[in-house]
PDB file of N, CA and C in Angstrom:
ATOM      1  N   PHE S 256       8.909 -18.529  -6.203  1.00 51.00           N
ATOM      2  CA  PHE S 256       9.074 -18.980  -7.571  1.00 51.00           C
ATOM      3  C   PHE S 256       8.344 -18.056  -8.532  1.00 51.00           C
ATOM      4  N   VAL S 257       7.100 -17.739  -8.236  1.00 54.00           N
ATOM      5  CA  VAL S 257       6.323 -16.881  -9.121  1.00 54.00           C
ATOM      6  C   VAL S 257       5.786 -15.699  -8.331  1.00 54.00           C
ATOM      7  N   GLY S 258       5.951 -14.495  -8.859  1.00 52.00           N
ATOM      8  CA  GLY S 258       5.420 -13.294  -8.233  1.00 52.00           C
ATOM      9  C   GLY S 258       4.593 -12.512  -9.237  1.00 52.00           C
ATOM     10  N   ARG S 259       3.773 -11.589  -8.753  1.00 52.00           N
ATOM     11  CA  ARG S 259       2.880 -10.828  -9.619  1.00 52.00           C
ATOM     12  C   ARG S 259       3.179  -9.339  -9.533  1.00 52.00           C
ATOM     13  N   ALA S 260       2.882  -8.620 -10.617  1.00 50.00           N
ATOM     14  CA  ALA S 260       3.086  -7.162 -10.637  1.00 50.00           C
ATOM     15  C   ALA S 260       1.946  -6.484 -11.367  1.00 50.00           C
ATOM     16  N   GLY S 261       1.430  -5.403 -10.785  1.00 52.00           N
ATOM     17  CA  GLY S 261       0.365  -4.641 -11.434  1.00 52.00           C
ATOM     18  C   GLY S 261      -0.906  -5.455 -11.571  1.00 52.00           C
ATOM     19  N   ALA S 262      -1.976  -4.873 -12.078  1.00 47.00           N
ATOM     20  CA  ALA S 262      -3.215  -5.605 -12.282  1.00 47.00           C
ATOM     21  C   ALA S 262      -3.986  -5.003 -13.442  1.00 47.00           C
ATOM     22  N   ALA S 263      -4.704  -5.870 -14.133  1.00 48.00           N
ATOM     23  CA  ALA S 263      -5.581  -5.443 -15.222  1.00 48.00           C
ATOM     24  C   ALA S 263      -6.882  -6.202 -15.077  1.00 48.00           C
ATOM     25  N   PRO S 264      -8.008  -5.581 -15.391  1.00 47.00           N
ATOM     26  CA  PRO S 264      -9.283  -6.287 -15.279  1.00 47.00           C
ATOM     27  C   PRO S 264      -9.339  -7.477 -16.224  1.00 47.00           C
ATOM     28  N   LEU S 265      -9.918  -8.573 -15.753  1.00 47.00           N
ATOM     29  CA  LEU S 265     -10.168  -9.726 -16.608  1.00 47.00           C
ATOM     30  C   LEU S 265     -11.499  -9.510 -17.315  1.00 47.00           C
ATOM     31  N   ALA S 266     -11.921 -10.471 -18.082  1.00 48.00           N
ATOM     32  CA  ALA S 266     -13.211 -10.384 -18.761  1.00 48.00           C
ATOM     33  C   ALA S 266     -14.312 -10.175 -17.737  1.00 48.00           C
ATOM     34  N   ALA S 267     -15.426  -9.615 -18.167  1.00 46.00           N
ATOM     35  CA  ALA S 267     -16.523  -9.285 -17.259  1.00 46.00           C
ATOM     36  C   ALA S 267     -16.988 -10.488 -16.447  1.00 46.00           C
ATOM     37  N   SER S 268     -16.853 -11.690 -16.982  1.00 42.00           N
ATOM     38  CA  SER S 268     -17.299 -12.887 -16.265  1.00 42.00           C
ATOM     39  C   SER S 268     -16.358 -13.283 -15.140  1.00 42.00           C
ATOM     40  N   MET S 269     -15.198 -12.640 -15.049  1.00 43.00           N
ATOM     41  CA  MET S 269     -14.219 -12.962 -14.022  1.00 43.00           C
ATOM     42  C   MET S 269     -14.034 -11.764 -13.100  1.00 43.00           C
ATOM     43  N   PRO S 270     -14.393 -11.901 -11.820  1.00 36.00           N
ATOM     44  CA  PRO S 270     -14.337 -10.762 -10.909  1.00 36.00           C
ATOM     45  C   PRO S 270     -12.932 -10.364 -10.462  1.00 36.00           C
ATOM     46  N   GLN S 271     -11.956 -11.265 -10.584  1.00 62.00           N
ATOM     47  CA  GLN S 271     -10.606 -10.972 -10.113  1.00 62.00           C
ATOM     48  C   GLN S 271      -9.842 -10.143 -11.137  1.00 62.00           C
ATOM     49  N   GLU S 272      -8.704  -9.620 -10.721  1.00 80.00           N
ATOM     50  CA  GLU S 272      -7.848  -8.876 -11.638  1.00 80.00           C
ATOM     51  C   GLU S 272      -6.574  -9.657 -11.915  1.00 80.00           C
ATOM     52  N   ALA S 273      -6.149  -9.627 -13.150  1.00 85.00           N
ATOM     53  CA  ALA S 273      -4.932 -10.324 -13.550  1.00 85.00           C
ATOM     54  C   ALA S 273      -3.748  -9.378 -13.460  1.00 85.00           C
ATOM     55  N   PRO S 274      -2.615  -9.868 -12.968  1.00 89.00           N
ATOM     56  CA  PRO S 274      -1.423  -9.024 -12.970  1.00 89.00           C
ATOM     57  C   PRO S 274      -0.959  -8.751 -14.400  1.00 89.00           C
ATOM     58  N   GLN S 275      -0.394  -7.576 -14.619  1.00 90.00           N
ATOM     59  CA  GLN S 275       0.150  -7.214 -15.932  1.00 90.00           C
ATOM     60  C   GLN S 275       1.355  -8.084 -16.282  1.00 90.00           C
ATOM     61  N   ALA S 276       2.094  -8.492 -15.250  1.00 93.00           N
ATOM     62  CA  ALA S 276       3.302  -9.285 -15.459  1.00 93.00           C
ATOM     63  C   ALA S 276       3.470 -10.262 -14.308  1.00 93.00           C
ATOM     64  N   VAL S 277       4.164 -11.345 -14.605  1.00 93.00           N
ATOM     65  CA  VAL S 277       4.478 -12.372 -13.619  1.00 93.00           C
ATOM     66  C   VAL S 277       5.979 -12.600 -13.686  1.00 93.00           C
ATOM     67  N   PHE S 278       6.632 -12.591 -12.523  1.00 93.00           N
ATOM     68  CA  PHE S 278       8.081 -12.791 -12.455  1.00 93.00           C
ATOM     69  C   PHE S 278       8.366 -14.212 -12.001  1.00 93.00           C
ATOM     70  N   VAL S 279       9.121 -14.948 -12.804  1.00 93.00           N
ATOM     71  CA  VAL S 279       9.478 -16.333 -12.489  1.00 93.00           C
ATOM     72  C   VAL S 279      10.962 -16.381 -12.175  1.00 93.00           C
ATOM     73  N   GLU S 280      11.282 -16.995 -11.028  1.00 91.00           N
ATOM     74  CA  GLU S 280      12.687 -17.199 -10.667  1.00 91.00           C
ATOM     75  C   GLU S 280      12.834 -18.565 -10.021  1.00 91.00           C
ATOM     76  N   GLY S 281      14.032 -19.112 -10.070  1.00 88.00           N
ATOM     77  CA  GLY S 281      14.310 -20.401  -9.449  1.00 88.00           C
ATOM     78  C   GLY S 281      13.873 -21.595 -10.274  1.00 88.00           C
ATOM     79  N   ALA S 282      13.508 -21.375 -11.531  1.00 86.00           N
ATOM     80  CA  ALA S 282      13.159 -22.500 -12.395  1.00 86.00           C
ATOM     81  C   ALA S 282      14.431 -23.278 -12.725  1.00 86.00           C
ATOM     82  N   GLY S 283      14.305 -24.556 -12.914  1.00 82.00           N
ATOM     83  CA  GLY S 283      15.464 -25.383 -13.250  1.00 82.00           C
ATOM     84  C   GLY S 283      16.078 -25.003 -14.580  1.00 82.00           C
ATOM     85  N   SER S 284      15.269 -24.453 -15.470  1.00 84.00           N
ATOM     86  CA  SER S 284      15.743 -23.954 -16.757  1.00 84.00           C
ATOM     87  C   SER S 284      15.932 -22.451 -16.637  1.00 84.00           C
ATOM     88  N   GLU S 285      17.172 -22.001 -16.682  1.00 89.00           N
ATOM     89  CA  GLU S 285      17.469 -20.569 -16.544  1.00 89.00           C
ATOM     90  C   GLU S 285      16.711 -19.740 -17.582  1.00 89.00           C
ATOM     91  N   ALA S 286      16.545 -20.285 -18.781  1.00 91.00           N
ATOM     92  CA  ALA S 286      15.855 -19.558 -19.845  1.00 91.00           C
ATOM     93  C   ALA S 286      14.384 -19.325 -19.518  1.00 91.00           C
ATOM     94  N   ALA S 287      13.791 -20.188 -18.691  1.00 92.00           N
ATOM     95  CA  ALA S 287      12.376 -20.042 -18.314  1.00 92.00           C
ATOM     96  C   ALA S 287      12.184 -18.944 -17.270  1.00 92.00           C
ATOM     97  N   ASN S 288      13.239 -18.582 -16.573  1.00 94.00           N
ATOM     98  CA  ASN S 288      13.153 -17.499 -15.591  1.00 94.00           C
ATOM     99  C   ASN S 288      12.930 -16.173 -16.302  1.00 94.00           C
ATOM    100  N   GLY S 289      12.365 -15.223 -15.594  1.00 94.00           N
ATOM    101  CA  GLY S 289      12.207 -13.884 -16.163  1.00 94.00           C
ATOM    102  C   GLY S 289      10.791 -13.371 -16.035  1.00 94.00           C
ATOM    103  N   ILE S 290      10.487 -12.377 -16.821  1.00 95.00           N
ATOM    104  CA  ILE S 290       9.188 -11.708 -16.749  1.00 95.00           C
ATOM    105  C   ILE S 290       8.287 -12.214 -17.863  1.00 95.00           C
ATOM    106  N   TYR S 291       7.080 -12.599 -17.469  1.00 95.00           N
ATOM    107  CA  TYR S 291       6.036 -13.011 -18.403  1.00 95.00           C
ATOM    108  C   TYR S 291       4.972 -11.915 -18.395  1.00 95.00           C
ATOM    109  N   ARG S 292       4.608 -11.434 -19.562  1.00 95.00           N
ATOM    110  CA  ARG S 292       3.639 -10.334 -19.675  1.00 95.00           C
ATOM    111  C   ARG S 292       2.326 -10.840 -20.275  1.00 95.00           C
ATOM    112  N   LEU S 293       1.228 -10.170 -19.917  1.00 92.00           N
ATOM    113  CA  LEU S 293      -0.072 -10.507 -20.495  1.00 92.00           C
ATOM    114  C   LEU S 293       0.032 -10.500 -22.013  1.00 92.00           C
ATOM    115  N   SER S 294      -0.494 -11.530 -22.644  1.00 92.00           N
ATOM    116  CA  SER S 294      -0.451 -11.611 -24.106  1.00 92.00           C
ATOM    117  C   SER S 294      -1.692 -10.994 -24.741  1.00 92.00           C
ATOM    118  N   GLY S 295      -2.726 -10.795 -23.946  1.00 87.00           N
ATOM    119  CA  GLY S 295      -3.997 -10.321 -24.480  1.00 87.00           C
ATOM    120  C   GLY S 295      -4.943 -11.463 -24.798  1.00 87.00           C
ATOM    121  N   ASN S 296      -4.465 -12.697 -24.700  1.00 90.00           N
ATOM    122  CA  ASN S 296      -5.295 -13.872 -24.954  1.00 90.00           C
ATOM    123  C   ASN S 296      -5.821 -14.443 -23.642  1.00 90.00           C
ATOM    124  N   VAL S 297      -6.943 -15.140 -23.742  1.00 91.00           N
ATOM    125  CA  VAL S 297      -7.526 -15.856 -22.608  1.00 91.00           C
ATOM    126  C   VAL S 297      -7.674 -17.301 -23.030  1.00 91.00           C
ATOM    127  N   LYS S 298      -7.280 -18.228 -22.144  1.00 90.00           N
ATOM    128  CA  LYS S 298      -7.348 -19.648 -22.441  1.00 90.00           C
ATOM    129  C   LYS S 298      -7.919 -20.356 -21.224  1.00 90.00           C
ATOM    130  N   HIS S 299      -8.969 -21.129 -21.417  1.00 91.00           N
ATOM    131  CA  HIS S 299      -9.609 -21.865 -20.328  1.00 91.00           C
ATOM    132  C   HIS S 299      -9.995 -20.939 -19.176  1.00 91.00           C
ATOM    133  N   GLY S 300     -10.493 -19.755 -19.542  1.00 90.00           N
ATOM    134  CA  GLY S 300     -11.013 -18.808 -18.565  1.00 90.00           C
ATOM    135  C   GLY S 300      -9.985 -17.964 -17.841  1.00 90.00           C
ATOM    136  N   ALA S 301      -8.727 -18.051 -18.246  1.00 93.00           N
ATOM    137  CA  ALA S 301      -7.658 -17.329 -17.551  1.00 93.00           C
ATOM    138  C   ALA S 301      -6.738 -16.638 -18.562  1.00 93.00           C
ATOM    139  N   PRO S 302      -6.050 -15.577 -18.126  1.00 93.00           N
ATOM    140  CA  PRO S 302      -5.138 -14.882 -19.036  1.00 93.00           C
ATOM    141  C   PRO S 302      -3.929 -15.744 -19.398  1.00 93.00           C
ATOM    142  N   VAL S 303      -3.392 -15.488 -20.575  1.00 94.00           N
ATOM    143  CA  VAL S 303      -2.177 -16.167 -21.043  1.00 94.00           C
ATOM    144  C   VAL S 303      -1.033 -15.162 -20.988  1.00 94.00           C
ATOM    145  N   TYR S 304       0.120 -15.623 -20.525  1.00 95.00           N
ATOM    146  CA  TYR S 304       1.319 -14.787 -20.431  1.00 95.00           C
ATOM    147  C   TYR S 304       2.396 -15.354 -21.345  1.00 95.00           C
ATOM    148  N   THR S 305       3.228 -14.457 -21.888  1.00 96.00           N
ATOM    149  CA  THR S 305       4.371 -14.893 -22.688  1.00 96.00           C
ATOM    150  C   THR S 305       5.644 -14.252 -22.135  1.00 96.00           C
ATOM    151  N   HIS S 306       6.742 -14.963 -22.282  1.00 96.00           N
ATOM    152  CA  HIS S 306       8.043 -14.496 -21.782  1.00 96.00           C
ATOM    153  C   HIS S 306       8.439 -13.243 -22.554  1.00 96.00           C
ATOM    154  N   GLU S 307       8.844 -12.193 -21.839  1.00 95.00           N
ATOM    155  CA  GLU S 307       9.149 -10.929 -22.530  1.00 95.00           C
ATOM    156  C   GLU S 307      10.372 -11.021 -23.432  1.00 95.00           C
ATOM    157  N   ASP S 308      11.287 -11.947 -23.165  1.00 93.00           N
ATOM    158  CA  ASP S 308      12.483 -12.083 -24.003  1.00 93.00           C
ATOM    159  C   ASP S 308      12.300 -13.067 -25.152  1.00 93.00           C
ATOM    160  N   CYS S 309      11.296 -13.933 -25.053  1.00 90.00           N
ATOM    161  CA  CYS S 309      11.067 -14.916 -26.114  1.00 90.00           C
ATOM    162  C   CYS S 309       9.607 -15.343 -26.078  1.00 90.00           C
ATOM    163  N   SER S 310       8.734 -14.479 -26.577  1.00 83.00           N
ATOM    164  CA  SER S 310       7.295 -14.746 -26.506  1.00 83.00           C
ATOM    165  C   SER S 310       6.881 -15.972 -27.319  1.00 83.00           C
ATOM    166  N   SER S 311       7.646 -16.332 -28.325  1.00 86.00           N
ATOM    167  CA  SER S 311       7.315 -17.524 -29.104  1.00 86.00           C
ATOM    168  C   SER S 311       7.893 -18.793 -28.474  1.00 86.00           C
ATOM    169  N   CYS S 312       8.738 -18.636 -27.462  1.00 92.00           N
ATOM    170  CA  CYS S 312       9.377 -19.782 -26.811  1.00 92.00           C
ATOM    171  C   CYS S 312       8.642 -20.252 -25.557  1.00 92.00           C
ATOM    172  N   PHE S 313       8.375 -19.314 -24.638  1.00 95.00           N
ATOM    173  CA  PHE S 313       7.826 -19.669 -23.334  1.00 95.00           C
ATOM    174  C   PHE S 313       6.464 -19.042 -23.100  1.00 95.00           C
ATOM    175  N   THR S 314       5.518 -19.866 -22.626  1.00 96.00           N
ATOM    176  CA  THR S 314       4.197 -19.373 -22.259  1.00 96.00           C
ATOM    177  C   THR S 314       3.854 -19.834 -20.845  1.00 96.00           C
ATOM    178  N   LEU S 315       2.976 -19.085 -20.223  1.00 96.00           N
ATOM    179  CA  LEU S 315       2.456 -19.383 -18.892  1.00 96.00           C
ATOM    180  C   LEU S 315       0.947 -19.323 -19.038  1.00 96.00           C
ATOM    181  N   ALA S 316       0.274 -20.480 -18.914  1.00 96.00           N
ATOM    182  CA  ALA S 316      -1.161 -20.539 -19.188  1.00 96.00           C
ATOM    183  C   ALA S 316      -1.837 -21.619 -18.360  1.00 96.00           C
ATOM    184  N   ARG S 317      -3.127 -21.445 -18.169  1.00 95.00           N
ATOM    185  CA  ARG S 317      -3.958 -22.422 -17.456  1.00 95.00           C
ATOM    186  C   ARG S 317      -4.407 -23.485 -18.456  1.00 95.00           C
ATOM    187  N   GLU S 318      -4.257 -24.746 -18.086  1.00 95.00           N
ATOM    188  CA  GLU S 318      -4.578 -25.855 -18.985  1.00 95.00           C
ATOM    189  C   GLU S 318      -5.418 -26.907 -18.261  1.00 95.00           C
ATOM    190  N   PRO S 319      -6.283 -27.615 -19.002  1.00 95.00           N
ATOM    191  CA  PRO S 319      -7.071 -28.697 -18.409  1.00 95.00           C
ATOM    192  C   PRO S 319      -6.326 -30.027 -18.483  1.00 95.00           C
ATOM    193  N   SER S 320      -6.697 -30.936 -17.599  1.00 93.00           N
ATOM    194  CA  SER S 320      -6.187 -32.303 -17.628  1.00 93.00           C
ATOM    195  C   SER S 320      -7.329 -33.209 -17.199  1.00 93.00           C
ATOM    196  N   THR S 321      -7.643 -34.208 -18.010  1.00 93.00           N
ATOM    197  CA  THR S 321      -8.746 -35.117 -17.711  1.00 93.00           C
ATOM    198  C   THR S 321      -8.198 -36.461 -17.254  1.00 93.00           C
ATOM    199  N   SER S 322      -8.679 -36.922 -16.110  1.00 92.00           N
ATOM    200  CA  SER S 322      -8.255 -38.205 -15.551  1.00 92.00           C
ATOM    201  C   SER S 322      -8.788 -39.348 -16.402  1.00 92.00           C
ATOM    202  N   SER S 323      -7.895 -40.266 -16.779  1.00 93.00           N
ATOM    203  CA  SER S 323      -8.330 -41.428 -17.558  1.00 93.00           C
ATOM    204  C   SER S 323      -9.139 -42.394 -16.694  1.00 93.00           C
ATOM    205  N   LYS S 324      -8.964 -42.337 -15.372  1.00 94.00           N
ATOM    206  CA  LYS S 324      -9.690 -43.221 -14.457  1.00 94.00           C
ATOM    207  C   LYS S 324     -11.095 -42.718 -14.159  1.00 94.00           C
ATOM    208  N   THR S 325     -11.213 -41.428 -13.849  1.00 94.00           N
ATOM    209  CA  THR S 325     -12.501 -40.881 -13.413  1.00 94.00           C
ATOM    210  C   THR S 325     -13.216 -40.069 -14.483  1.00 94.00           C
ATOM    211  N   GLY S 326     -12.478 -39.604 -15.480  1.00 94.00           N
ATOM    212  CA  GLY S 326     -13.057 -38.753 -16.503  1.00 94.00           C
ATOM    213  C   GLY S 326     -13.233 -37.313 -16.044  1.00 94.00           C
ATOM    214  N   LYS S 327     -12.818 -37.028 -14.808  1.00 95.00           N
ATOM    215  CA  LYS S 327     -12.957 -35.682 -14.266  1.00 95.00           C
ATOM    216  C   LYS S 327     -11.846 -34.776 -14.800  1.00 95.00           C
ATOM    217  N   THR S 328     -12.233 -33.560 -15.157  1.00 95.00           N
ATOM    218  CA  THR S 328     -11.265 -32.586 -15.659  1.00 95.00           C
ATOM    219  C   THR S 328     -10.887 -31.622 -14.548  1.00 95.00           C
ATOM    220  N   ARG S 329      -9.600 -31.459 -14.366  1.00 94.00           N
ATOM    221  CA  ARG S 329      -9.048 -30.486 -13.424  1.00 94.00           C
ATOM    222  C   ARG S 329      -8.138 -29.564 -14.208  1.00 94.00           C
ATOM    223  N   HIS S 330      -7.772 -28.444 -13.565  1.00 96.00           N
ATOM    224  CA  HIS S 330      -6.924 -27.462 -14.238  1.00 96.00           C
ATOM    225  C   HIS S 330      -5.632 -27.225 -13.459  1.00 96.00           C
ATOM    226  N   GLY S 331      -4.702 -26.637 -14.139  1.00 96.00           N
ATOM    227  CA  GLY S 331      -3.447 -26.238 -13.524  1.00 96.00           C
ATOM    228  C   GLY S 331      -2.760 -25.238 -14.433  1.00 96.00           C
ATOM    229  N   TRP S 332      -1.780 -24.562 -13.880  1.00 96.00           N
ATOM    230  CA  TRP S 332      -0.989 -23.604 -14.652  1.00 96.00           C
ATOM    231  C   TRP S 332       0.282 -24.286 -15.116  1.00 96.00           C
ATOM    232  N   LEU S 333       0.672 -24.019 -16.360  1.00 96.00           N
ATOM    233  CA  LEU S 333       1.886 -24.601 -16.930  1.00 96.00           C
ATOM    234  C   LEU S 333       2.800 -23.517 -17.478  1.00 96.00           C
ATOM    235  N   ILE S 334       4.086 -23.730 -17.272  1.00 96.00           N
ATOM    236  CA  ILE S 334       5.099 -22.982 -18.018  1.00 96.00           C
ATOM    237  C   ILE S 334       5.578 -23.954 -19.082  1.00 96.00           C
ATOM    238  N   SER S 335       5.410 -23.555 -20.332  1.00 95.00           N
ATOM    239  CA  SER S 335       5.758 -24.430 -21.448  1.00 95.00           C
ATOM    240  C   SER S 335       6.782 -23.770 -22.355  1.00 95.00           C
ATOM    241  N   GLU S 336       7.619 -24.610 -22.942  1.00 94.00           N
ATOM    242  CA  GLU S 336       8.600 -24.145 -23.933  1.00 94.00           C
ATOM    243  C   GLU S 336       8.196 -24.729 -25.276  1.00 94.00           C
ATOM    244  N   VAL S 337       7.777 -23.880 -26.190  1.00 92.00           N
ATOM    245  CA  VAL S 337       7.311 -24.271 -27.520  1.00 92.00           C
ATOM    246  C   VAL S 337       6.314 -25.442 -27.403  1.00 92.00           C
ATOM    247  N   GLY S 338       5.335 -25.301 -26.512  1.00 89.00           N
ATOM    248  CA  GLY S 338       4.287 -26.297 -26.346  1.00 89.00           C
ATOM    249  C   GLY S 338       4.624 -27.476 -25.456  1.00 89.00           C
ATOM    250  N   ARG S 339       5.863 -27.597 -25.003  1.00 93.00           N
ATOM    251  CA  ARG S 339       6.274 -28.710 -24.136  1.00 93.00           C
ATOM    252  C   ARG S 339       6.251 -28.246 -22.689  1.00 93.00           C
ATOM    253  N   PRO S 340       5.394 -28.856 -21.832  1.00 94.00           N
ATOM    254  CA  PRO S 340       5.324 -28.415 -20.439  1.00 94.00           C
ATOM    255  C   PRO S 340       6.625 -28.671 -19.675  1.00 94.00           C
ATOM    256  N   LEU S 341       7.097 -27.636 -18.970  1.00 94.00           N
ATOM    257  CA  LEU S 341       8.303 -27.743 -18.146  1.00 94.00           C
ATOM    258  C   LEU S 341       7.966 -27.779 -16.661  1.00 94.00           C
ATOM    259  N   TYR S 342       7.014 -26.926 -16.248  1.00 95.00           N
ATOM    260  CA  TYR S 342       6.648 -26.788 -14.843  1.00 95.00           C
ATOM    261  C   TYR S 342       5.139 -26.663 -14.743  1.00 95.00           C
ATOM    262  N   GLY S 343       4.582 -27.159 -13.641  1.00 95.00           N
ATOM    263  CA  GLY S 343       3.147 -27.071 -13.464  1.00 95.00           C
ATOM    264  C   GLY S 343       2.764 -26.877 -12.013  1.00 95.00           C
ATOM    265  N   ALA S 344       1.594 -26.269 -11.820  1.00 95.00           N
ATOM    266  CA  ALA S 344       1.019 -26.062 -10.493  1.00 95.00           C
ATOM    267  C   ALA S 344      -0.470 -26.375 -10.594  1.00 95.00           C
ATOM    268  N   PRO S 345      -0.911 -27.494  -9.980  1.00 95.00           N
ATOM    269  CA  PRO S 345      -2.329 -27.839 -10.051  1.00 95.00           C
ATOM    270  C   PRO S 345      -3.175 -26.888  -9.212  1.00 95.00           C
ATOM    271  N   THR S 346      -4.189 -26.305  -9.826  1.00 94.00           N
ATOM    272  CA  THR S 346      -5.098 -25.400  -9.123  1.00 94.00           C
ATOM    273  C   THR S 346      -6.270 -25.065 -10.036  1.00 94.00           C
ATOM    274  N   GLU S 347      -7.396 -24.794  -9.447  1.00 94.00           N
ATOM    275  CA  GLU S 347      -8.547 -24.325 -10.217  1.00 94.00           C
ATOM    276  C   GLU S 347      -8.570 -22.803 -10.298  1.00 94.00           C
ATOM    277  N   ALA S 348      -7.609 -22.143  -9.669  1.00 92.00           N
ATOM    278  CA  ALA S 348      -7.557 -20.675  -9.640  1.00 92.00           C
ATOM    279  C   ALA S 348      -7.394 -20.096 -11.045  1.00 92.00           C
ATOM    280  N   LEU S 349      -8.010 -18.933 -11.262  1.00 92.00           N
ATOM    281  CA  LEU S 349      -7.893 -18.246 -12.547  1.00 92.00           C
ATOM    282  C   LEU S 349      -6.702 -17.302 -12.591  1.00 92.00           C
ATOM    283  N   LEU S 350      -6.011 -17.162 -11.458  1.00 92.00           N
ATOM    284  CA  LEU S 350      -4.795 -16.348 -11.401  1.00 92.00           C
ATOM    285  C   LEU S 350      -3.597 -17.252 -11.160  1.00 92.00           C
ATOM    286  N   VAL S 351      -2.448 -16.852 -11.661  1.00 93.00           N
ATOM    287  CA  VAL S 351      -1.216 -17.634 -11.544  1.00 93.00           C
ATOM    288  C   VAL S 351      -0.885 -17.856 -10.061  1.00 93.00           C
ATOM    289  N   PRO S 352      -0.690 -19.109  -9.643  1.00 93.00           N
ATOM    290  CA  PRO S 352      -0.327 -19.364  -8.249  1.00 93.00           C
ATOM    291  C   PRO S 352       1.120 -18.969  -7.957  1.00 93.00           C
ATOM    292  N   THR S 353       1.382 -18.585  -6.728  1.00 91.00           N
ATOM    293  CA  THR S 353       2.742 -18.193  -6.336  1.00 91.00           C
ATOM    294  C   THR S 353       3.481 -19.348  -5.660  1.00 91.00           C
ATOM    295  N   SER S 354       2.823 -20.478  -5.482  1.00 92.00           N
ATOM    296  CA  SER S 354       3.477 -21.645  -4.872  1.00 92.00           C
ATOM    297  C   SER S 354       2.872 -22.918  -5.452  1.00 92.00           C
ATOM    298  N   GLY S 355       3.472 -24.058  -5.115  1.00 93.00           N
ATOM    299  CA  GLY S 355       2.968 -25.343  -5.569  1.00 93.00           C
ATOM    300  C   GLY S 355       3.489 -25.803  -6.916  1.00 93.00           C
ATOM    301  N   TRP S 356       4.525 -25.134  -7.414  1.00 94.00           N
ATOM    302  CA  TRP S 356       5.080 -25.469  -8.720  1.00 94.00           C
ATOM    303  C   TRP S 356       5.995 -26.677  -8.635  1.00 94.00           C
ATOM    304  N   ARG S 357       5.931 -27.551  -9.677  1.00 93.00           N
ATOM    305  CA  ARG S 357       6.793 -28.723  -9.766  1.00 93.00           C
ATOM    306  C   ARG S 357       7.297 -28.862 -11.194  1.00 93.00           C
ATOM    307  N   ALA S 358       8.497 -29.400 -11.321  1.00 92.00           N
ATOM    308  CA  ALA S 358       9.076 -29.663 -12.646  1.00 92.00           C
ATOM    309  C   ALA S 358       8.499 -30.955 -13.195  1.00 92.00           C
ATOM    310  N   PHE S 359       8.270 -30.993 -14.498  1.00 87.00           N
ATOM    311  CA  PHE S 359       7.875 -32.225 -15.169  1.00 87.00           C
ATOM    312  C   PHE S 359       9.140 -32.997 -15.488  1.00 87.00           C
ATOM    313  N   THR S 360       9.067 -34.293 -15.425  1.00 75.00           N
ATOM    314  CA  THR S 360      10.230 -35.132 -15.751  1.00 75.00           C
ATOM    315  C   THR S 360       9.922 -35.962 -16.975  1.00 75.00           C
ATOM    316  N   GLY S 361      10.977 -36.386 -17.658  1.00 56.00           N
ATOM    317  CA  GLY S 361      10.798 -37.276 -18.789  1.00 56.00           C
ATOM    318  C   GLY S 361      10.837 -36.654 -20.108  1.00 56.00           C
TER     319      GLY S 361
END
């Protein structure tokens, strides 16, 4: 579903390297498929990517989610269309996961 290409250093506080681009395929929304490139922004400690064909439409970014039951905050990566989450992969990783993606419903 998600693949990585090339690498660029992250901020000094992050020892890993971020790929220059991420390739998304097999998404339920054909428009969400394609190449996402580093935007130059960092959000929640991780790089933000934007779709190369519509950077104002689709983003790939790490986001927090706080449990209403426990109050614990966890993170995951989201592919969003104009701020509306379409797909997500729960993980604390600072790099885009290549598996574990699920479509949001509703």
